[in-house]
mmCIF file of C-alpha atoms in Angstrom:
data_model
loop_
_atom_site.group_PDB
_atom_site.id
_atom_site.type_symbol
_atom_site.label_atom_id
_atom_site.label_comp_id
_atom_site.label_asym_id
_atom_site.label_seq_id
_atom_site.Cartn_x
_atom_site.Cartn_y
_atom_site.Cartn_z
ATOM 1 C CA UNK U 1 0.000 0.000 0.000
ATOM 2 C CA UNK U 2 1.407 3.377 -1.014
ATOM 3 C CA UNK U 3 2.024 5.950 1.702
ATOM 4 C CA UNK U 4 -0.290 8.965 1.776
ATOM 5 C CA UNK U 5 0.141 12.633 2.728
ATOM 6 C CA UNK U 6 -1.744 12.084 6.020
ATOM 7 C CA UNK U 7 0.806 9.443 7.042
ATOM 8 C CA UNK U 8 3.654 11.762 6.013
ATOM 9 C CA UNK U 9 2.196 14.511 8.197
ATOM 10 C CA UNK U 10 1.620 12.149 11.112
ATOM 11 C CA UNK U 11 5.223 10.914 11.083
ATOM 12 C CA UNK U 12 6.567 14.443 10.614
ATOM 13 C CA UNK U 13 4.604 15.489 13.686
ATOM 14 C CA UNK U 14 6.167 12.622 15.645
ATOM 15 C CA UNK U 15 9.693 13.686 14.682
ATOM 16 C CA UNK U 16 9.037 17.387 15.294
ATOM 17 C CA UNK U 17 7.590 16.632 18.723
ATOM 18 C CA UNK U 18 10.458 14.257 19.538
ATOM 19 C CA UNK U 19 12.965 17.045 18.944
ATOM 20 C CA UNK U 20 11.119 19.293 21.388
ATOM 21 C CA UNK U 21 10.236 16.798 24.093
ATOM 22 C CA UNK U 22 13.619 15.054 23.737
ATOM 23 C CA UNK U 23 11.929 11.670 23.577
ATOM 24 C CA UNK U 24 13.072 9.660 20.598
ATOM 25 C CA UNK U 25 10.642 7.530 18.614
ATOM 26 C CA UNK U 26 10.991 3.941 17.360
ATOM 27 C CA UNK U 27 12.432 3.551 13.853
ATOM 28 C CA UNK U 28 9.953 4.622 11.182
ATOM 29 C CA UNK U 29 11.254 2.026 8.725
ATOM 30 C CA UNK U 30 10.430 -0.820 11.124
ATOM 31 C CA UNK U 31 6.889 0.417 11.715
ATOM 32 C CA UNK U 32 6.188 1.330 8.087
ATOM 33 C CA UNK U 33 8.325 -0.923 5.859
ATOM 34 C CA UNK U 34 6.418 0.199 2.764
ATOM 35 C CA UNK U 35 7.970 3.676 2.909
ATOM 36 C CA UNK U 36 10.639 4.519 0.338
ATOM 37 C CA UNK U 37 13.077 7.384 -0.229
ATOM 38 C CA UNK U 38 10.438 9.594 -1.836
ATOM 39 C CA UNK U 39 8.242 9.132 1.237
ATOM 40 C CA UNK U 40 11.182 10.006 3.480
ATOM 41 C CA UNK U 41 11.763 13.307 1.680
ATOM 42 C CA UNK U 42 8.026 14.024 1.814
ATOM 43 C CA UNK U 43 8.142 13.539 5.600
ATOM 44 C CA UNK U 44 11.254 15.745 5.858
ATOM 45 C CA UNK U 45 9.447 18.447 3.881
ATOM 46 C CA UNK U 46 6.554 18.336 6.340
ATOM 47 C CA UNK U 47 8.978 18.653 9.285
ATOM 48 C CA UNK U 48 10.599 21.642 7.583
ATOM 49 C CA UNK U 49 7.212 23.309 7.147
ATOM 50 C CA UNK U 50 6.518 22.850 10.861
ATOM 51 C CA UNK U 51 9.846 24.536 11.665
ATOM 52 C CA UNK U 52 9.128 27.436 9.317
ATOM 53 C CA UNK U 53 5.602 27.836 10.684
ATOM 54 C CA UNK U 54 7.168 28.132 14.158
ATOM 55 C CA UNK U 55 9.261 31.099 13.002
ATOM 56 C CA UNK U 56 12.481 29.520 11.726
ATOM 57 C CA UNK U 57 14.010 30.824 8.484
ATOM 58 C CA UNK U 58 15.547 28.509 5.905
ATOM 59 C CA UNK U 59 19.328 29.053 5.815
ATOM 60 C CA UNK U 60 20.554 26.296 3.518
ATOM 61 C CA UNK U 61 21.122 22.582 3.196
ATOM 62 C CA UNK U 62 23.265 19.783 4.535
ATOM 63 C CA UNK U 63 24.621 16.784 2.683
ATOM 64 C CA UNK U 64 24.940 13.366 4.319
ATOM 65 C CA UNK U 65 26.032 9.878 3.324
ATOM 66 C CA UNK U 66 29.003 11.124 1.308
ATOM 67 C CA UNK U 67 31.314 8.236 2.214
ATOM 68 C CA UNK U 68 31.260 4.878 0.462
ATOM 69 C CA UNK U 69 30.883 3.130 3.824
ATOM 70 C CA UNK U 70 27.695 5.009 4.739
ATOM 71 C CA UNK U 71 26.252 4.668 1.248
ATOM 72 C CA UNK U 72 26.906 0.933 1.368
ATOM 73 C CA UNK U 73 25.205 0.712 4.770
ATOM 74 C CA UNK U 74 22.129 2.490 3.381
ATOM 75 C CA UNK U 75 22.176 0.601 0.073
ATOM 76 C CA UNK U 76 22.523 3.718 -2.100
ATOM 77 C CA UNK U 77 25.088 5.151 -4.534
ATOM 78 C CA UNK U 78 24.476 8.851 -3.848
ATOM 79 C CA UNK U 79 24.363 11.218 -0.869
ATOM 80 C CA UNK U 80 21.231 12.311 0.945
ATOM 81 C CA UNK U 81 20.359 15.789 2.158
ATOM 82 C CA UNK U 82 18.546 17.780 4.805
ATOM 83 C CA UNK U 83 17.928 21.453 5.549
ATOM 84 C CA UNK U 84 19.392 24.134 7.819
ATOM 85 C CA UNK U 85 17.468 26.926 9.500
ATOM 86 C CA UNK U 86 18.778 30.101 11.071
ATOM 87 C CA UNK U 87 18.144 28.566 14.496
ATOM 88 C CA UNK U 88 20.553 25.727 13.702
ATOM 89 C CA UNK U 89 23.485 27.922 12.607
ATOM 90 C CA UNK U 90 25.858 28.932 15.425
ATOM 91 C CA UNK U 91 29.006 31.051 15.580
ATOM 92 C CA UNK U 92 32.541 29.795 16.182
ATOM 93 C CA UNK U 93 33.128 29.080 19.878
ATOM 94 C CA UNK U 94 29.478 28.310 20.611
ATOM 95 C CA UNK U 95 28.735 26.718 23.973
ATOM 96 C CA UNK U 96 26.250 23.858 23.755
ATOM 97 C CA UNK U 97 23.971 22.653 26.498
ATOM 98 C CA UNK U 98 23.793 18.943 25.756
ATOM 99 C CA UNK U 99 20.536 18.597 27.641
ATOM 100 C CA UNK U 100 18.935 20.169 24.546
ATOM 101 C CA UNK U 101 19.771 17.042 22.519
ATOM 102 C CA UNK U 102 18.911 13.356 22.630
ATOM 103 C CA UNK U 103 22.131 11.572 21.586
ATOM 104 C CA UNK U 104 24.422 14.171 19.957
ATOM 105 C CA UNK U 105 27.507 13.571 17.842
ATOM 106 C CA UNK U 106 29.822 15.958 16.011
ATOM 107 C CA UNK U 107 31.826 15.817 12.806
ATOM 108 C CA UNK U 108 34.143 18.181 10.934
ATOM 109 C CA UNK U 109 33.598 19.396 7.394
ATOM 110 C CA UNK U 110 33.457 22.556 5.292
ATOM 111 C CA UNK U 111 30.451 24.657 4.339
ATOM 112 C CA UNK U 112 29.923 26.600 1.125
ATOM 113 C CA UNK U 113 28.182 29.981 1.092
ATOM 114 C CA UNK U 114 26.873 30.883 -2.333
ATOM 115 C CA UNK U 115 27.280 34.226 -4.072
ATOM 116 C CA UNK U 116 24.724 33.295 -6.701
ATOM 117 C CA UNK U 117 22.046 30.698 -7.158
ATOM 118 C CA UNK U 118 22.874 27.427 -8.846
ATOM 119 C CA UNK U 119 20.598 24.725 -10.239
ATOM 120 C CA UNK U 120 20.242 22.143 -12.980
ATOM 121 C CA UNK U 121 20.827 18.464 -13.788
ATOM 122 C CA UNK U 122 24.324 18.926 -15.270
ATOM 123 C CA UNK U 123 26.043 21.082 -12.616
ATOM 124 C CA UNK U 124 29.721 20.251 -12.020
ATOM 125 C CA UNK U 125 32.159 20.859 -9.181
ATOM 126 C CA UNK U 126 33.697 23.645 -11.301
ATOM 127 C CA UNK U 127 30.276 25.322 -11.499
ATOM 128 C CA UNK U 128 29.901 25.045 -7.723
ATOM 129 C CA UNK U 129 33.258 26.713 -7.060
ATOM 130 C CA UNK U 130 32.470 29.474 -9.551
ATOM 131 C CA UNK U 131 29.203 30.242 -7.721
ATOM 132 C CA UNK U 132 30.738 30.093 -4.211
ATOM 133 C CA UNK U 133 31.381 33.263 -2.216
ATOM 134 C CA UNK U 134 33.331 31.580 0.576
ATOM 135 C CA UNK U 135 34.208 28.264 2.179
ATOM 136 C CA UNK U 136 33.873 27.981 5.953
ATOM 137 C CA UNK U 137 35.270 25.446 8.442
ATOM 138 C CA UNK U 138 32.349 23.773 10.159
ATOM 139 C CA UNK U 139 31.366 21.432 12.952
ATOM 140 C CA UNK U 140 28.051 19.739 12.327
ATOM 141 C CA UNK U 141 26.173 18.587 15.394
ATOM 142 C CA UNK U 142 24.183 15.463 14.598
ATOM 143 C CA UNK U 143 21.294 14.141 16.638
ATOM 144 C CA UNK U 144 18.774 11.411 15.960
ATOM 145 C CA UNK U 145 15.149 11.651 16.884
ATOM 146 C CA UNK U 146 15.092 7.909 16.136
ATOM 147 C CA UNK U 147 15.637 5.827 19.273
ATOM 148 C CA UNK U 148 19.205 4.584 19.872
ATOM 149 C CA UNK U 149 20.366 5.735 16.407
ATOM 150 C CA UNK U 150 18.714 2.628 14.887
ATOM 151 C CA UNK U 151 18.466 4.282 11.509
ATOM 152 C CA UNK U 152 18.068 3.128 7.960
ATOM 153 C CA UNK U 153 17.923 5.408 4.936
ATOM 154 C CA UNK U 154 14.227 6.233 5.344
ATOM 155 C CA UNK U 155 14.713 7.038 9.034
ATOM 156 C CA UNK U 156 17.620 9.428 8.632
ATOM 157 C CA UNK U 157 16.214 11.234 5.575
ATOM 158 C CA UNK U 158 12.805 11.710 7.208
ATOM 159 C CA UNK U 159 14.629 12.992 10.312
ATOM 160 C CA UNK U 160 16.354 15.801 8.384
ATOM 161 C CA UNK U 161 19.432 13.691 7.663
ATOM 162 C CA UNK U 162 20.037 13.504 11.437
ATOM 163 C CA UNK U 163 21.086 17.150 11.568
ATOM 164 C CA UNK U 164 20.762 19.345 14.665
ATOM 165 C CA UNK U 165 23.143 22.340 14.385
ATOM 166 C CA UNK U 166 26.141 23.743 12.545
ATOM 167 C CA UNK U 167 28.950 25.766 14.135
ATOM 168 C CA UNK U 168 30.743 27.878 11.521
ATOM 169 C CA UNK U 169 34.168 29.485 11.495
ATOM 170 C CA UNK U 170 35.391 32.420 9.401
ATOM 171 C CA UNK U 171 35.013 32.071 5.653
ATOM 172 C CA UNK U 172 37.832 32.180 3.093
ATOM 173 C CA UNK U 173 37.751 32.415 -0.725
ATOM 174 C CA UNK U 174 37.112 29.046 -2.389
ATOM 175 C CA UNK U 175 40.467 29.163 -4.201
ATOM 176 C CA UNK U 176 42.451 29.529 -0.943
ATOM 177 C CA UNK U 177 43.658 25.930 -1.276
ATOM 178 C CA UNK U 178 42.868 22.694 -3.082
ATOM 179 C CA UNK U 179 39.931 21.409 -1.066
ATOM 180 C CA UNK U 180 40.594 17.800 -2.050
ATOM 181 C CA UNK U 181 44.142 17.928 -0.685
ATOM 182 C CA UNK U 182 43.280 19.900 2.465
ATOM 183 C CA UNK U 183 43.618 18.051 5.751
ATOM 184 C CA UNK U 184 41.585 18.236 8.940
ATOM 185 C CA UNK U 185 42.504 17.471 12.527
ATOM 186 C CA UNK U 186 39.541 17.252 14.889
ATOM 187 C CA UNK U 187 40.486 17.252 18.559
ATOM 188 C CA UNK U 188 38.101 16.297 21.338
ATOM 189 C CA UNK U 189 38.112 14.345 24.573
ATOM 190 C CA UNK U 190 38.028 11.222 22.408
ATOM 191 C CA UNK U 191 41.440 12.071 20.889
ATOM 192 C CA UNK U 192 42.255 13.173 17.361
ATOM 193 C CA UNK U 193 40.308 12.423 14.195
ATOM 194 C CA UNK U 194 42.075 13.110 10.905
ATOM 195 C CA UNK U 195 40.602 13.426 7.443
ATOM 196 C CA UNK U 196 41.055 14.896 3.975
ATOM 197 C CA UNK U 197 38.735 16.742 1.666
ATOM 198 C CA UNK U 198 39.083 13.924 -0.851
ATOM 199 C CA UNK U 199 37.122 11.705 1.565
ATOM 200 C CA UNK U 200 34.012 13.631 0.488
ATOM 201 C CA UNK U 201 33.276 12.088 -2.917
ATOM 202 C CA UNK U 202 36.783 12.980 -4.111
ATOM 203 C CA UNK U 203 36.235 16.718 -3.548
ATOM 204 C CA UNK U 204 33.753 18.635 -1.363
ATOM 205 C CA UNK U 205 32.595 20.671 -4.373
ATOM 206 C CA UNK U 206 31.675 17.431 -6.150
ATOM 207 C CA UNK U 207 29.469 16.548 -3.202
ATOM 208 C CA UNK U 208 27.681 19.884 -3.568
ATOM 209 C CA UNK U 209 27.389 19.457 -7.342
ATOM 210 C CA UNK U 210 25.786 16.056 -6.766
ATOM 211 C CA UNK U 211 23.316 17.688 -4.371
ATOM 212 C CA UNK U 212 22.390 20.286 -6.992
ATOM 213 C CA UNK U 213 21.774 17.553 -9.550
ATOM 214 C CA UNK U 214 19.547 15.710 -7.048
ATOM 215 C CA UNK U 215 17.659 18.911 -6.224
ATOM 216 C CA UNK U 216 16.913 19.384 -9.919
ATOM 217 C CA UNK U 217 14.645 16.330 -9.696
ATOM 218 C CA UNK U 218 12.612 18.233 -7.102
ATOM 219 C CA UNK U 219 12.543 21.349 -9.289
ATOM 220 C CA UNK U 220 14.747 23.319 -6.909
ATOM 221 C CA UNK U 221 18.372 24.361 -6.425
ATOM 222 C CA UNK U 222 20.606 26.383 -4.121
ATOM 223 C CA UNK U 223 19.841 30.087 -3.721
ATOM 224 C CA UNK U 224 22.257 32.990 -3.407
ATOM 225 C CA UNK U 225 23.282 33.513 0.203
ATOM 226 C CA UNK U 226 22.479 29.975 1.279
ATOM 227 C CA UNK U 227 24.873 27.691 3.134
ATOM 228 C CA UNK U 228 25.576 24.071 2.255
ATOM 229 C CA UNK U 229 27.349 21.655 4.596
ATOM 230 C CA UNK U 230 29.225 19.438 2.159
ATOM 231 C CA UNK U 231 29.847 16.245 4.160
ATOM 232 C CA UNK U 232 32.058 14.863 6.905
ATOM 233 C CA UNK U 233 35.823 14.458 6.475
ATOM 234 C CA UNK U 234 36.046 11.755 9.177
ATOM 235 C CA UNK U 235 33.817 9.658 11.406
ATOM 236 C CA UNK U 236 31.530 11.437 13.870
ATOM 237 C CA UNK U 237 32.332 11.318 17.583
ATOM 238 C CA UNK U 238 29.971 11.505 20.551
ATOM 239 C CA UNK U 239 29.560 14.872 22.233
ATOM 240 C CA UNK U 240 30.153 14.665 25.980
ATOM 241 C CA UNK U 241 29.773 17.245 28.767
ATOM 242 C CA UNK U 242 32.673 19.561 29.536
ATOM 243 C CA UNK U 243 34.474 19.031 26.243
ATOM 244 C CA UNK U 244 36.078 21.336 23.697
ATOM 245 C CA UNK U 245 35.937 20.169 20.101
ATOM 246 C CA UNK U 246 38.156 21.936 17.573
ATOM 247 C CA UNK U 247 38.587 21.175 13.890
ATOM 248 C CA UNK U 248 41.605 22.673 12.131
ATOM 249 C CA UNK U 249 41.791 22.741 8.333
ATOM 250 C CA UNK U 250 45.173 24.386 7.648
ATOM 251 C CA UNK U 251 44.787 27.338 5.272
ATOM 252 C CA UNK U 252 41.004 27.048 5.571
ATOM 253 C CA UNK U 253 41.134 27.990 9.244
ATOM 254 C CA UNK U 254 39.555 26.363 12.267
ATOM 255 C CA UNK U 255 36.307 26.190 14.225
ATOM 256 C CA UNK U 256 35.486 25.132 17.776
ATOM 257 C CA UNK U 257 32.651 24.485 20.172
ATOM 258 C CA UNK U 258 32.455 23.731 23.870
ATOM 259 C CA UNK U 259 29.923 21.763 25.862
ATOM 260 C CA UNK U 260 28.734 22.716 29.306
ATOM 261 C CA UNK U 261 29.944 20.482 32.126
ATOM 262 C CA UNK U 262 27.445 18.277 33.862
ATOM 263 C CA UNK U 263 24.762 18.361 31.170
ATOM 264 C CA UNK U 264 24.308 14.859 29.765
ATOM 265 C CA UNK U 265 22.122 14.267 26.722
ATOM 266 C CA UNK U 266 18.399 13.823 27.165
ATOM 267 C CA UNK U 267 16.641 10.513 27.737
ATOM 268 C CA UNK U 268 16.017 8.346 24.705
ATOM 269 C CA UNK U 269 12.303 8.075 25.358
#
């Protein structure tokens, strides 16, 4: 039986409420195995509309599943995406109260801010760089409104690609360095995570170009002024109380966040 808009709205309401009550819900894919990727994006769209109706302003997009390992786990050969609102975008050095999240993680990557809009089914990485105003070091805070991170593709896409916040450093011109060859060192209480831009589909701009080509199927694109998180350069690590997480990207700069001591994540439900 095909899913219907009422079911999409019902599940979107569950996820939106879960984010506010901090009580995660059982996996959607287990309860509704008939749902496919199109249904998941329909649910995500309904969640986004609830956010916008509550006063949030759309700020951009985030790309997930850019590594071969994650794509293999989800059984796909392309990335997925979610959205960013102004309430999710935080400045370098932000202090996070982890009691606002359910089971938060963090990963390092770079964001693109666009000088001009870009769309179409044949967009290339070169086109992306030509349209980019600046590249910014970023820490993406992930959180899952799905209980215990038991996510499949439908679960994570419906749940806004598991995104919760983005902490952004100072921007630099996109030609500051070769993004594929750039290296990242992410330091946290867990130790050091290292990664390269090439881990993101060979080049972070290729990840963004792939997103634009996917968006063309929805009749949309990226607008001037919007931000796009292009995908993680290394595995995500758990956020814990009283930690400082800093990602350094050489010529691209660095970005950091801190977490308040004594504020564990919320209950799982």
